PDB file of C-alpha atoms in Angstrom:
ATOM      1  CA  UNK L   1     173.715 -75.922   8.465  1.00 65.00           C
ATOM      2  CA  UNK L   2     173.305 -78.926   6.110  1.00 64.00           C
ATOM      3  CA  UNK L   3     175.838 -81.722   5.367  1.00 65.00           C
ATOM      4  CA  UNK L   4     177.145 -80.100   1.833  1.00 67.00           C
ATOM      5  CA  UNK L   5     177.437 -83.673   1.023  1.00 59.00           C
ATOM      6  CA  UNK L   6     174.194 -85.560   1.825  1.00 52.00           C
ATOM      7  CA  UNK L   7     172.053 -82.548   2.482  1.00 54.00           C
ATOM      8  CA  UNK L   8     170.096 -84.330   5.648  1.00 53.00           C
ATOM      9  CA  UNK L   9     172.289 -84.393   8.488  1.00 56.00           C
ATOM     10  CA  UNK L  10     173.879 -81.662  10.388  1.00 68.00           C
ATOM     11  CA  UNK L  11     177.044 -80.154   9.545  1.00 71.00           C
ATOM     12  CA  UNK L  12     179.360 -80.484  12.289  1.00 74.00           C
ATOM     13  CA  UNK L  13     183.382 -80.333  10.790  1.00 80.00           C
ATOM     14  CA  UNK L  14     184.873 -76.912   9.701  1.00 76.00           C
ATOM     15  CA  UNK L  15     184.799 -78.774   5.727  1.00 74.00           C
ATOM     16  CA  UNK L  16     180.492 -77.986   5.994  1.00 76.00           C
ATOM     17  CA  UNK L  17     180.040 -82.252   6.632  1.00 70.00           C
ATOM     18  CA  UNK L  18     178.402 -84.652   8.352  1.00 64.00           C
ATOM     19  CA  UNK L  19     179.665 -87.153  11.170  1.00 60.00           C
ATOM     20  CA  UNK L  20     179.412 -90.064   8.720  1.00 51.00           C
ATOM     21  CA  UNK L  21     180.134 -88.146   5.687  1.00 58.00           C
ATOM     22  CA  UNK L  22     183.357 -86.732   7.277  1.00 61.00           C
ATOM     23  CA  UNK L  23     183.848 -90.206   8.980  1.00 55.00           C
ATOM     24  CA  UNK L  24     184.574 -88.731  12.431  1.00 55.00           C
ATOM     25  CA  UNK L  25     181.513 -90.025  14.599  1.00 48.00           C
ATOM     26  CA  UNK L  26     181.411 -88.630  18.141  1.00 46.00           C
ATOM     27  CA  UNK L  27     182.414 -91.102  20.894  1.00 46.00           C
ATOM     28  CA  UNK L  28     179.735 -92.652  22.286  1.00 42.00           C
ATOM     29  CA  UNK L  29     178.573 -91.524  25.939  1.00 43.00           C
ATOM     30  CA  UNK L  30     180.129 -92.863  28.926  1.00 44.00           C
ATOM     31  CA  UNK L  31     179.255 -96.633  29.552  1.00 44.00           C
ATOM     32  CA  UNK L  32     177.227 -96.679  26.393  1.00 41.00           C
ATOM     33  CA  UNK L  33     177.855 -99.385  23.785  1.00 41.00           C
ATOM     34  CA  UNK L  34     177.233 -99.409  19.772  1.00 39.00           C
ATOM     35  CA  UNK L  35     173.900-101.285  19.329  1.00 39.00           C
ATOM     36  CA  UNK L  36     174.526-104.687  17.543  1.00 39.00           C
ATOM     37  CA  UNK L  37     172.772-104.729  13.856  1.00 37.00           C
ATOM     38  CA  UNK L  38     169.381-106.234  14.177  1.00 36.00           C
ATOM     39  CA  UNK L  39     168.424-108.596  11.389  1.00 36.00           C
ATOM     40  CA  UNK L  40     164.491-108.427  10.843  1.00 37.00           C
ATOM     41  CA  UNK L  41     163.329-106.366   8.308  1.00 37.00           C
ATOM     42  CA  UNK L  42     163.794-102.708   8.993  1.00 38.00           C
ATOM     43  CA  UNK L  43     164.824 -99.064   7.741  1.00 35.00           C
ATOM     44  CA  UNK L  44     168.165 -99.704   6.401  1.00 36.00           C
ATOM     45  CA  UNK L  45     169.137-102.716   4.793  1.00 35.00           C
ATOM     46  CA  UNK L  46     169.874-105.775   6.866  1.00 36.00           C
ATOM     47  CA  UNK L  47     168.877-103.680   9.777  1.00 36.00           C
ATOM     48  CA  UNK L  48     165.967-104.510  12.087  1.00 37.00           C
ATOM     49  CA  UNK L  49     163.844-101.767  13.367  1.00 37.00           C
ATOM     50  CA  UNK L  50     166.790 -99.762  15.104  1.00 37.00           C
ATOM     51  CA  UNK L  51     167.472 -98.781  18.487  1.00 36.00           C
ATOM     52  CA  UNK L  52     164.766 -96.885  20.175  1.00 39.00           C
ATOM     53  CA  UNK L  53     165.174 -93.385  22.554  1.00 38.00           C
ATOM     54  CA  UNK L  54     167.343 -94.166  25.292  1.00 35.00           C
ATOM     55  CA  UNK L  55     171.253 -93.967  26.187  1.00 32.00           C
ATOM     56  CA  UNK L  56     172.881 -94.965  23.219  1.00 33.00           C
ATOM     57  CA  UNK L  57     169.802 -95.538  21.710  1.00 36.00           C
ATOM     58  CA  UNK L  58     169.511 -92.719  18.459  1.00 38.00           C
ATOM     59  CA  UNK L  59     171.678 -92.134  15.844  1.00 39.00           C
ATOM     60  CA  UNK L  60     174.907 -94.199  16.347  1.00 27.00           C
ATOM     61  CA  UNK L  61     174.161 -97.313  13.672  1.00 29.00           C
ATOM     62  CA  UNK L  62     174.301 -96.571   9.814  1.00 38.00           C
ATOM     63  CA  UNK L  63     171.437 -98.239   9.327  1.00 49.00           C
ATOM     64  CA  UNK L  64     169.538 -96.185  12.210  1.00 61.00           C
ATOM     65  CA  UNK L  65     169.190 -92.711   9.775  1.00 72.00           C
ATOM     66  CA  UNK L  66     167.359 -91.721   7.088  1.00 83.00           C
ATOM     67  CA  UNK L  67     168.169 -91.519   3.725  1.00 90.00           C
ATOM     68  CA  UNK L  68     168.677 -88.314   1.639  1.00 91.00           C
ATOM     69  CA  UNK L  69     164.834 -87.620  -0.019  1.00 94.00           C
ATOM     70  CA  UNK L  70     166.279 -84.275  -1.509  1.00 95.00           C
ATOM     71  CA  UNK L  71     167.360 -85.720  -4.537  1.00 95.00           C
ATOM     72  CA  UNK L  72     164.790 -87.950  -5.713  1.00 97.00           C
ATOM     73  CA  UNK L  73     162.008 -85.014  -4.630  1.00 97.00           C
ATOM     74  CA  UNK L  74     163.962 -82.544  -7.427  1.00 97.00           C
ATOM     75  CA  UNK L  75     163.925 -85.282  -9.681  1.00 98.00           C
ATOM     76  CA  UNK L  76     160.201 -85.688  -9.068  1.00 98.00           C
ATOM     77  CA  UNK L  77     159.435 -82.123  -8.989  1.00 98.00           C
ATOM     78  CA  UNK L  78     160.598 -81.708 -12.427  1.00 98.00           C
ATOM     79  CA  UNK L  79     158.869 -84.825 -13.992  1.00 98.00           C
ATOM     80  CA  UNK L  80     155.533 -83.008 -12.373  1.00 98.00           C
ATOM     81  CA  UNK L  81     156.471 -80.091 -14.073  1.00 98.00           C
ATOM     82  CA  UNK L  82     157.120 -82.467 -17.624  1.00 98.00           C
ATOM     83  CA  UNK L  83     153.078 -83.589 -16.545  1.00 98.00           C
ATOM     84  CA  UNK L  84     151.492 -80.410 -16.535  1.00 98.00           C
ATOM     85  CA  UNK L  85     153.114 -78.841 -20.064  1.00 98.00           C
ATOM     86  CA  UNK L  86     152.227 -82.330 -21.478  1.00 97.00           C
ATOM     87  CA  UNK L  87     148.474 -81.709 -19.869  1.00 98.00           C
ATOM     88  CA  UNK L  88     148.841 -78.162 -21.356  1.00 98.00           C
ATOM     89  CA  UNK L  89     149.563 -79.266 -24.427  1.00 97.00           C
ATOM     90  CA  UNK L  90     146.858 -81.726 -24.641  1.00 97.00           C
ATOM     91  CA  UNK L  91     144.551 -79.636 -23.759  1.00 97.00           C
ATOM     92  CA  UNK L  92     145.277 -77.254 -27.055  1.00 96.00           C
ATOM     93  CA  UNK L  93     145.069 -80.254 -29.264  1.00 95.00           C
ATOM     94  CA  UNK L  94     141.985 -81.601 -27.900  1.00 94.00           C
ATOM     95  CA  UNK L  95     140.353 -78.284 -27.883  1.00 94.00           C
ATOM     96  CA  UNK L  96     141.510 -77.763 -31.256  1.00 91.00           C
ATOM     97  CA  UNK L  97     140.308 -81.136 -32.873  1.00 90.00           C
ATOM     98  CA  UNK L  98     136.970 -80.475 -30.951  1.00 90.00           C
ATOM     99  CA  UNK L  99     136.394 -77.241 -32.579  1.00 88.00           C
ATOM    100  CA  UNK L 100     136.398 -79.197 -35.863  1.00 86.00           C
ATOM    101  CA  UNK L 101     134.070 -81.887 -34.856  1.00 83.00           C
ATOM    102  CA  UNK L 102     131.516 -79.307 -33.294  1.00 83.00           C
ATOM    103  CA  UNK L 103     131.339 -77.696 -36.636  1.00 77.00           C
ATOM    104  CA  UNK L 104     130.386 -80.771 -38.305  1.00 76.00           C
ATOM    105  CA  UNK L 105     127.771 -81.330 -35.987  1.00 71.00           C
ATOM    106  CA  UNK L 106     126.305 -78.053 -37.226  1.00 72.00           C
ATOM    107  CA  UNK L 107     127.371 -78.221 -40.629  1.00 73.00           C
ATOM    108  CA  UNK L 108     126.760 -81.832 -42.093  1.00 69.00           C
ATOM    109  CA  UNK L 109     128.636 -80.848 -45.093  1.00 65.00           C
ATOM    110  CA  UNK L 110     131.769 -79.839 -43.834  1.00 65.00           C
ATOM    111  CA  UNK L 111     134.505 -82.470 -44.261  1.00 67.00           C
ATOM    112  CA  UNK L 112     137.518 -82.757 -41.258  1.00 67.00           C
ATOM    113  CA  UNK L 113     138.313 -86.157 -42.558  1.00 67.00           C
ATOM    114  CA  UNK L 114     140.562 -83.903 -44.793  1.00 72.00           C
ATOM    115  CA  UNK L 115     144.225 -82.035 -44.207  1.00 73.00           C
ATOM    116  CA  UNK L 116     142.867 -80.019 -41.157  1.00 78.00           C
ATOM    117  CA  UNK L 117     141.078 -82.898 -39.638  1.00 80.00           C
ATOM    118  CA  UNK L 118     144.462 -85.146 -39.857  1.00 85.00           C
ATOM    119  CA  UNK L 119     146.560 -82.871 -39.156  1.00 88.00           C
ATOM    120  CA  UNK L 120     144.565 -82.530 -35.775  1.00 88.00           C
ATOM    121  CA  UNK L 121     144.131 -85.762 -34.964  1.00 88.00           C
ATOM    122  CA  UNK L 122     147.644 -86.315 -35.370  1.00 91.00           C
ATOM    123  CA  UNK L 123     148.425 -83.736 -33.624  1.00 93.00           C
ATOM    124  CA  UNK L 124     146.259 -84.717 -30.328  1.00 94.00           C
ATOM    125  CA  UNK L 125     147.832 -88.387 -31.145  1.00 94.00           C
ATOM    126  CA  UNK L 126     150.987 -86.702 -30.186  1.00 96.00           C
ATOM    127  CA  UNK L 127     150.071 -85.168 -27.457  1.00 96.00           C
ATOM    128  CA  UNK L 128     148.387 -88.030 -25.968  1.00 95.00           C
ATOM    129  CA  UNK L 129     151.661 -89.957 -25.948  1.00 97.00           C
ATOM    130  CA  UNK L 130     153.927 -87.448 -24.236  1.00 97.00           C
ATOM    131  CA  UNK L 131     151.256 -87.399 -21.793  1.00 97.00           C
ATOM    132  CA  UNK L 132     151.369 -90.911 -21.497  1.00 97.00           C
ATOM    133  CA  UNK L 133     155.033 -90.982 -21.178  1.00 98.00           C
ATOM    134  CA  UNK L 134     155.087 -87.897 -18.753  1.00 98.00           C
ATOM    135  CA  UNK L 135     152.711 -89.312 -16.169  1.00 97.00           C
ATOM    136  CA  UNK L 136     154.837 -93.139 -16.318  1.00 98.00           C
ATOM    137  CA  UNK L 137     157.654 -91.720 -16.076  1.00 98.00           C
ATOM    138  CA  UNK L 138     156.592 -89.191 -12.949  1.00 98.00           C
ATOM    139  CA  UNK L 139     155.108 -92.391 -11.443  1.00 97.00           C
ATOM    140  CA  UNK L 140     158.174 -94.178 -11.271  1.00 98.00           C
ATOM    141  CA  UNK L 141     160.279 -91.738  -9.718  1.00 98.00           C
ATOM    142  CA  UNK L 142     157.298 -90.682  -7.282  1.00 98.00           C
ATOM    143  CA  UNK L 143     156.628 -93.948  -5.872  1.00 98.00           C
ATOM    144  CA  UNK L 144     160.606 -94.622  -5.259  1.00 97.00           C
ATOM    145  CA  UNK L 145     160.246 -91.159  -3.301  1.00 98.00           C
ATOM    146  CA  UNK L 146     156.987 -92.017  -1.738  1.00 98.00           C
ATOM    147  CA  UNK L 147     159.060 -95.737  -0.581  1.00 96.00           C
ATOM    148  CA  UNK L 148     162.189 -93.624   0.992  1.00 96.00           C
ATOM    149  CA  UNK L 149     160.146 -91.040   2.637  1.00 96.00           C
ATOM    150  CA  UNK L 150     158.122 -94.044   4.185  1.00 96.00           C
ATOM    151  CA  UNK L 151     161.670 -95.342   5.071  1.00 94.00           C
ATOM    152  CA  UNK L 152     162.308 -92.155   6.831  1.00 94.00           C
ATOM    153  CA  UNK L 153     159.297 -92.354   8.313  1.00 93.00           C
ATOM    154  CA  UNK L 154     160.139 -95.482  10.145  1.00 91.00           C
ATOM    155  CA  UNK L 155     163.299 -94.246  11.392  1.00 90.00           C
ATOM    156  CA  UNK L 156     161.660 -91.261  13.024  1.00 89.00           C
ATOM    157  CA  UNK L 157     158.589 -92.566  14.237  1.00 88.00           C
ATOM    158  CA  UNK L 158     157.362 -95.844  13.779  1.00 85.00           C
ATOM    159  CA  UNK L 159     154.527 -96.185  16.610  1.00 85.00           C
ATOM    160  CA  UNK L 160     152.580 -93.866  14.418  1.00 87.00           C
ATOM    161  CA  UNK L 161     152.657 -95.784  11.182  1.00 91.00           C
ATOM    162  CA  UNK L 162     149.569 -97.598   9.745  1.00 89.00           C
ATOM    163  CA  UNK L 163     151.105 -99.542   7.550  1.00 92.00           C
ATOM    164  CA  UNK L 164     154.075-101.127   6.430  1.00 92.00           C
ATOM    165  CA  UNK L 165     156.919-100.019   4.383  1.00 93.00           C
ATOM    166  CA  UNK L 166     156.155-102.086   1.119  1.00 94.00           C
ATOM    167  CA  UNK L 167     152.417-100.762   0.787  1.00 96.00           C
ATOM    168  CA  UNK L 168     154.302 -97.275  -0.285  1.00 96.00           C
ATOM    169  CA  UNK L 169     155.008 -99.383  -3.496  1.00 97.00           C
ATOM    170  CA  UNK L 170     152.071-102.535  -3.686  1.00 96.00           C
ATOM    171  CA  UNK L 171     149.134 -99.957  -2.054  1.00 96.00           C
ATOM    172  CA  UNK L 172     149.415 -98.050  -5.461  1.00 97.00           C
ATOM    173  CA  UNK L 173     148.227-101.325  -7.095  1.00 96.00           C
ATOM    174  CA  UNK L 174     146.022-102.952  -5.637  1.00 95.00           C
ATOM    175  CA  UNK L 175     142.534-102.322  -7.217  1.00 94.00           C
ATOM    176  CA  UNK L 176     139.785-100.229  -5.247  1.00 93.00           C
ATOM    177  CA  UNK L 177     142.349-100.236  -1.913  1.00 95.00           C
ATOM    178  CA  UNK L 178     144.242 -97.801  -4.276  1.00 95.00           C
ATOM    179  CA  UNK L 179     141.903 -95.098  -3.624  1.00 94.00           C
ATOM    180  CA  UNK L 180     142.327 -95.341   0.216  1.00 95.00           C
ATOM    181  CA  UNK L 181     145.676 -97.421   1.122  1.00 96.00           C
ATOM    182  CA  UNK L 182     148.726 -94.593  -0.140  1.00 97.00           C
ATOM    183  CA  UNK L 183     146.626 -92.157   1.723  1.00 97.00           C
ATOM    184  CA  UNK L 184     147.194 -93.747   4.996  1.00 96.00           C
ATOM    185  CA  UNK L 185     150.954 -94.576   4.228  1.00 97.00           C
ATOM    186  CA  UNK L 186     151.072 -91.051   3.757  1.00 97.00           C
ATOM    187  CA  UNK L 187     149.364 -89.807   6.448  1.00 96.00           C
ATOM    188  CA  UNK L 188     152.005 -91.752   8.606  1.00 95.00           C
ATOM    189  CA  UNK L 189     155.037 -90.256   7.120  1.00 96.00           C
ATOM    190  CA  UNK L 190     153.358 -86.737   7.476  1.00 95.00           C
ATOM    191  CA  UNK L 191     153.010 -87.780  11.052  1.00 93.00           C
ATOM    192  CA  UNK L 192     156.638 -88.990  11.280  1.00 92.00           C
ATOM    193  CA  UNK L 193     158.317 -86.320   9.718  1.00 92.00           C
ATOM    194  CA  UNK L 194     157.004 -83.225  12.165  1.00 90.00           C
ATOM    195  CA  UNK L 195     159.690 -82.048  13.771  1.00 80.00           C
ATOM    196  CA  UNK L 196     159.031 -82.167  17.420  1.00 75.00           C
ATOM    197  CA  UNK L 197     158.978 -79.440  19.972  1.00 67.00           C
ATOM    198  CA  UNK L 198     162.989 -78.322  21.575  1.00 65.00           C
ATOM    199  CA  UNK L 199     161.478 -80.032  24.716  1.00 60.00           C
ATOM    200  CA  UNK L 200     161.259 -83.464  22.767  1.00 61.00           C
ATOM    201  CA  UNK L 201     157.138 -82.606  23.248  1.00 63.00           C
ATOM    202  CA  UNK L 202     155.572 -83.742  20.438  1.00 67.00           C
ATOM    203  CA  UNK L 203     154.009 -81.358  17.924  1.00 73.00           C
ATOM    204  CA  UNK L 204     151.265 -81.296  15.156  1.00 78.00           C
ATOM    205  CA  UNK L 205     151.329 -79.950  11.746  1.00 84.00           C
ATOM    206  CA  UNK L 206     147.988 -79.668   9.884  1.00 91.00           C
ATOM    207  CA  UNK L 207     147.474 -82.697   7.299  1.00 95.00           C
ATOM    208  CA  UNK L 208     146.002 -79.650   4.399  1.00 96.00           C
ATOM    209  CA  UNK L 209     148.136 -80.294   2.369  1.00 97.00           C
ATOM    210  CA  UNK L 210     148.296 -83.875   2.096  1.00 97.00           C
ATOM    211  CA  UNK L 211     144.574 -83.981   2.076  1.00 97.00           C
ATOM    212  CA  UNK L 212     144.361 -81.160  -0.814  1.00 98.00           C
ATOM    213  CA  UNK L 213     146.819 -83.147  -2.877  1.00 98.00           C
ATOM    214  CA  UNK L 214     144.937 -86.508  -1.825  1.00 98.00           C
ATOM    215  CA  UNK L 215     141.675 -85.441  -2.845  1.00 97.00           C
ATOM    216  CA  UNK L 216     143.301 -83.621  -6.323  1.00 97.00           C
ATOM    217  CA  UNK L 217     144.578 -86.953  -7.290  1.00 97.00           C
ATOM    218  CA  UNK L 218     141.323 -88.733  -6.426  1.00 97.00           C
ATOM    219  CA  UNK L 219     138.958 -86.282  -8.455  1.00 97.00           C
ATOM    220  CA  UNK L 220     141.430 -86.634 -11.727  1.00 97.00           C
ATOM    221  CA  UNK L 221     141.622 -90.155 -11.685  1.00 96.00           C
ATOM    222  CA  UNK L 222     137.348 -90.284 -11.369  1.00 96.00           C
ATOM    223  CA  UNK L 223     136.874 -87.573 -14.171  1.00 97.00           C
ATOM    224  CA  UNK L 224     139.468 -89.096 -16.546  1.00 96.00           C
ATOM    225  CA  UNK L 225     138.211 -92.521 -16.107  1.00 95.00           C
ATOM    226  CA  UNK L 226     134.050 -90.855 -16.717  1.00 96.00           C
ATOM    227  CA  UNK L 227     135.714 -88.883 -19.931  1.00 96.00           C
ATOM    228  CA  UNK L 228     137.793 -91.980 -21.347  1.00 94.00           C
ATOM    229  CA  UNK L 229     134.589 -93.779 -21.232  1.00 95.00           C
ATOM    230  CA  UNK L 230     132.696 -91.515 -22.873  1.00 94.00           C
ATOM    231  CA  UNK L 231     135.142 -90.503 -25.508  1.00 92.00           C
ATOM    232  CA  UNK L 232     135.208 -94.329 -26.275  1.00 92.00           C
ATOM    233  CA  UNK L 233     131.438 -94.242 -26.527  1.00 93.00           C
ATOM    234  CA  UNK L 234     131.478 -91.522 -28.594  1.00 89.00           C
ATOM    235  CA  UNK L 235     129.723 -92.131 -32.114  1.00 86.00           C
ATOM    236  CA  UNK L 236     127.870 -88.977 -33.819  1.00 87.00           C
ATOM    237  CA  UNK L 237     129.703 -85.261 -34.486  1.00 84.00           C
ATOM    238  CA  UNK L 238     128.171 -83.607 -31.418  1.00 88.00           C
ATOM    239  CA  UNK L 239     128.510 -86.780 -28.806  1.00 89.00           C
ATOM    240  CA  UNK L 240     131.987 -86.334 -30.242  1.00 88.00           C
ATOM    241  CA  UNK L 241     132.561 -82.988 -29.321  1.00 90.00           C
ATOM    242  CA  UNK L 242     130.787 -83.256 -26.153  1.00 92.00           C
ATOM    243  CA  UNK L 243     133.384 -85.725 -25.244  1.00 93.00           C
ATOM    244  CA  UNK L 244     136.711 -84.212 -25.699  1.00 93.00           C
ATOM    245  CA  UNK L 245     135.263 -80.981 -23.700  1.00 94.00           C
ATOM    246  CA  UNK L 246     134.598 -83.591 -21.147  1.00 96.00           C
ATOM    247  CA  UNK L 247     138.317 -85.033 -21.795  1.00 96.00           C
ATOM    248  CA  UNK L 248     140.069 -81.867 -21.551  1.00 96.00           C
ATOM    249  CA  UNK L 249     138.608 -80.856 -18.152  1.00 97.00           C
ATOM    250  CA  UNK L 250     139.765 -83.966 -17.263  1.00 97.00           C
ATOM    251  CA  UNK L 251     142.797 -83.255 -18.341  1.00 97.00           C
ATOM    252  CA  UNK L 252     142.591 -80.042 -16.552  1.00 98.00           C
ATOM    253  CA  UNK L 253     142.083 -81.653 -13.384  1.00 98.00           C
ATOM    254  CA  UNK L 254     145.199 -83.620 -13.974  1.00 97.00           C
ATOM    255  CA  UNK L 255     147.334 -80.416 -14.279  1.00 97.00           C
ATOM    256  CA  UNK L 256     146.023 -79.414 -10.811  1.00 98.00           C
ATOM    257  CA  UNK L 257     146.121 -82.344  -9.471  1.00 98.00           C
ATOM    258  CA  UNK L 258     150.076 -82.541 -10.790  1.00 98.00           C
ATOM    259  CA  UNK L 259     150.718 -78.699  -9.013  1.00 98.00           C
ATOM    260  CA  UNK L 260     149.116 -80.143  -5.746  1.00 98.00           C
ATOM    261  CA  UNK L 261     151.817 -83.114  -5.836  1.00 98.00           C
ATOM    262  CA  UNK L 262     154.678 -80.663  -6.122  1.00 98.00           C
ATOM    263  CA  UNK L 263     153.103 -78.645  -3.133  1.00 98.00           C
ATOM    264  CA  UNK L 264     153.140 -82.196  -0.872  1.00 98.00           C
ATOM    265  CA  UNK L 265     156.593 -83.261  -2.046  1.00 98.00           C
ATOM    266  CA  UNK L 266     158.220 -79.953  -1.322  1.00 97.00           C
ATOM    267  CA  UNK L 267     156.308 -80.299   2.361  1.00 97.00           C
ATOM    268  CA  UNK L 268     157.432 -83.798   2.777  1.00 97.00           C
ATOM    269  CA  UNK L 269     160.856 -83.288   1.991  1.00 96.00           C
ATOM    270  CA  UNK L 270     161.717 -79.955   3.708  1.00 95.00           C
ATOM    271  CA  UNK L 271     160.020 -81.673   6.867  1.00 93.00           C
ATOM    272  CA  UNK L 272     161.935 -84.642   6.601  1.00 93.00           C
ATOM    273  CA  UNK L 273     165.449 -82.647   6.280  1.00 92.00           C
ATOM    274  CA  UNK L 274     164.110 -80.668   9.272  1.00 89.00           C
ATOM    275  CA  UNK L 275     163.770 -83.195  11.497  1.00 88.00           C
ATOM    276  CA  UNK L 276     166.949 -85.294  10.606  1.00 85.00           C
ATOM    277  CA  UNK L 277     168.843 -82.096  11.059  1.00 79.00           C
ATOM    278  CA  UNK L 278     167.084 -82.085  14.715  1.00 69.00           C
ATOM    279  CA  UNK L 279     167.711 -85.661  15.184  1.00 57.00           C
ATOM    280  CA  UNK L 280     171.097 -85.407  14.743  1.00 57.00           C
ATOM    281  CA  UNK L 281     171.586 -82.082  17.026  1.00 55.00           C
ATOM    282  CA  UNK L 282     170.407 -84.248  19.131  1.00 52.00           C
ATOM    283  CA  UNK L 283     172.856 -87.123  19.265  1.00 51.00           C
ATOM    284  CA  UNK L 284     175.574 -85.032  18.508  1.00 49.00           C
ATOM    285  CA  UNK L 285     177.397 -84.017  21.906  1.00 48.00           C
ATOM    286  CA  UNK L 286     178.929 -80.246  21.303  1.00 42.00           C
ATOM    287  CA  UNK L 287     182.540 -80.278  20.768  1.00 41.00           C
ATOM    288  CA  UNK L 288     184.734 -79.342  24.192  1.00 38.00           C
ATOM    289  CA  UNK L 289     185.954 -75.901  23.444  1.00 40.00           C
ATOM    290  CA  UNK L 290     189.957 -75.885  23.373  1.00 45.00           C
ATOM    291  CA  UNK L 291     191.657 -76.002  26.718  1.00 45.00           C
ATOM    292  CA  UNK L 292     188.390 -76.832  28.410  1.00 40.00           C
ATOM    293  CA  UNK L 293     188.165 -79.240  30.790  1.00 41.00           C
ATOM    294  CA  UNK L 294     185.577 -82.068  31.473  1.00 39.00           C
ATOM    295  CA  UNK L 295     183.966 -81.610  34.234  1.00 39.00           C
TER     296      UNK L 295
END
């Protein structure tokens, strides 16, 4: 069972908490010794890169476990689901205002620079902004996920990690590497975050659904960039309504892309719990059972 308090670590007191939430850590084995903070840049802060496997080696600093993703991935979850009704809803407007402009292409007479027309362009104005302020807003609060997770990451596993821990925030922004760099900072948490065999043997999980939710978030971000230009290039009736068909599939892809996200941060998350809760099961020594004796 899960701390009740930090939902990553393993419950181990009769109250349902942690070791550090309850603030009664384990002794340490026989001979061993708490590892001394490191000071280079690592998973927790002021922390280096944290003891290693070994006698005393897992589990016994602070700034040796992960951090909670749980939280921020609800948080995120629910943004995702604030992207696709604002997709949704763009999608009726734009629909709606291209209905108008197709029938001007076939009717020259008909004016939609009138009450309908307005009201339709006001109302995909609208809808345009709480899209706009849907997918910000989601991208805040999924890169500060995407950053822990990467944290995580290094805690669990860092031999198999590409890249560094600040690319989970700069990779997203760098032109053209964008397309390619959070892919391979993602790859490594994925990596990181199996949880490995009872034996300690390590184990493989397959990459689908990072590479579904990848190539989602590629194909919007190519087909909204092709539609934006076109809608800008737009002049006549028909070249018009040619281009808000092209905008809302666009948009379409966006809402699947944004239900492929949810998909990979649920993964993520429940595979990062997993293996802190096997992490700690690990370093936690079971508890002598009353009038036992050591051996």
């Amino acid at each position: 069972m899960l701390c009740t308090r930090c939902r990553i670590r393993t419950a181990v007191t009769d109250e349902g908490l942690c070791t550090f939430c309850s603030g009664t850590r384990p002794p340490l084995p026989d001979g061993a010794t708490a590892p001394a903070p490191a000071t280079g840049p690592g998973p927790g802060p002021g922390s280096g890169p944290g003891p290693g496997p070994g006698p005393g080696g897992w589990g016994w600093g602070v700034g040796t476990w992960p951090r909670s993703p749980v939280g921020l991935s609800r948080a995120v979850i629910a943004l995702l689901g604030c992207v696709i009704a604002s997709d949704l809803f763009v999608i009726g407007a734009g629909l709606h205002l291209r209905g108008l402009w197709e029938g001007l292409a076939a009717d020259e007479s008909l004016n939609i620079y009138i009450d309908p027309g307005l009201r339709a362009q006001e109302l995909y104005d609208r809808a345009g902004t709480a899209q706009t302020a849907a997918f910000l807003a989601t991208g805040v609060l999924f890169i500060i996920w995407f950053h822990r997770t990467r944290r995580n990451a290094e805690v669990f596993e860092s031999g198999v990690q590409r890249m560094g821990p600040g690319w989970a925030v700069g990779g997203w922004f760098v032109p053209i590497a964008n397309l390619w760099f959070p892919y391979r900072v993602a790859s490594g948490i994925w990596e990181a975050s199996v949880r490995l065999h009872p034996d300690g043997g390590w184990r493989t999980v397959p990459k689908t659904v990072l590479n579904l939710w990848w190539g989602g978030w590629i194909v919007s971000v190519l087909a909204s960039r092709i539609a934006v230009s076109q809608w800008n290039r737009a002049r006549e009736p028909e070249q018009i309504s040619d281009a808000a068909a092209l905008v809302a599939a666009a948009d379409a892809l966006d809402l699947v892309a944004a239900a492929l996200a949810i998909v990979f941060v649920r993964a993520v998350t429940r595979m990062q719990v997993e293996r802190a809760g096997s992490r700690q099961a690990a370093t936690v020594p079971e508890r002598a059972v009353p009038g036992s004796t050591a051996p």
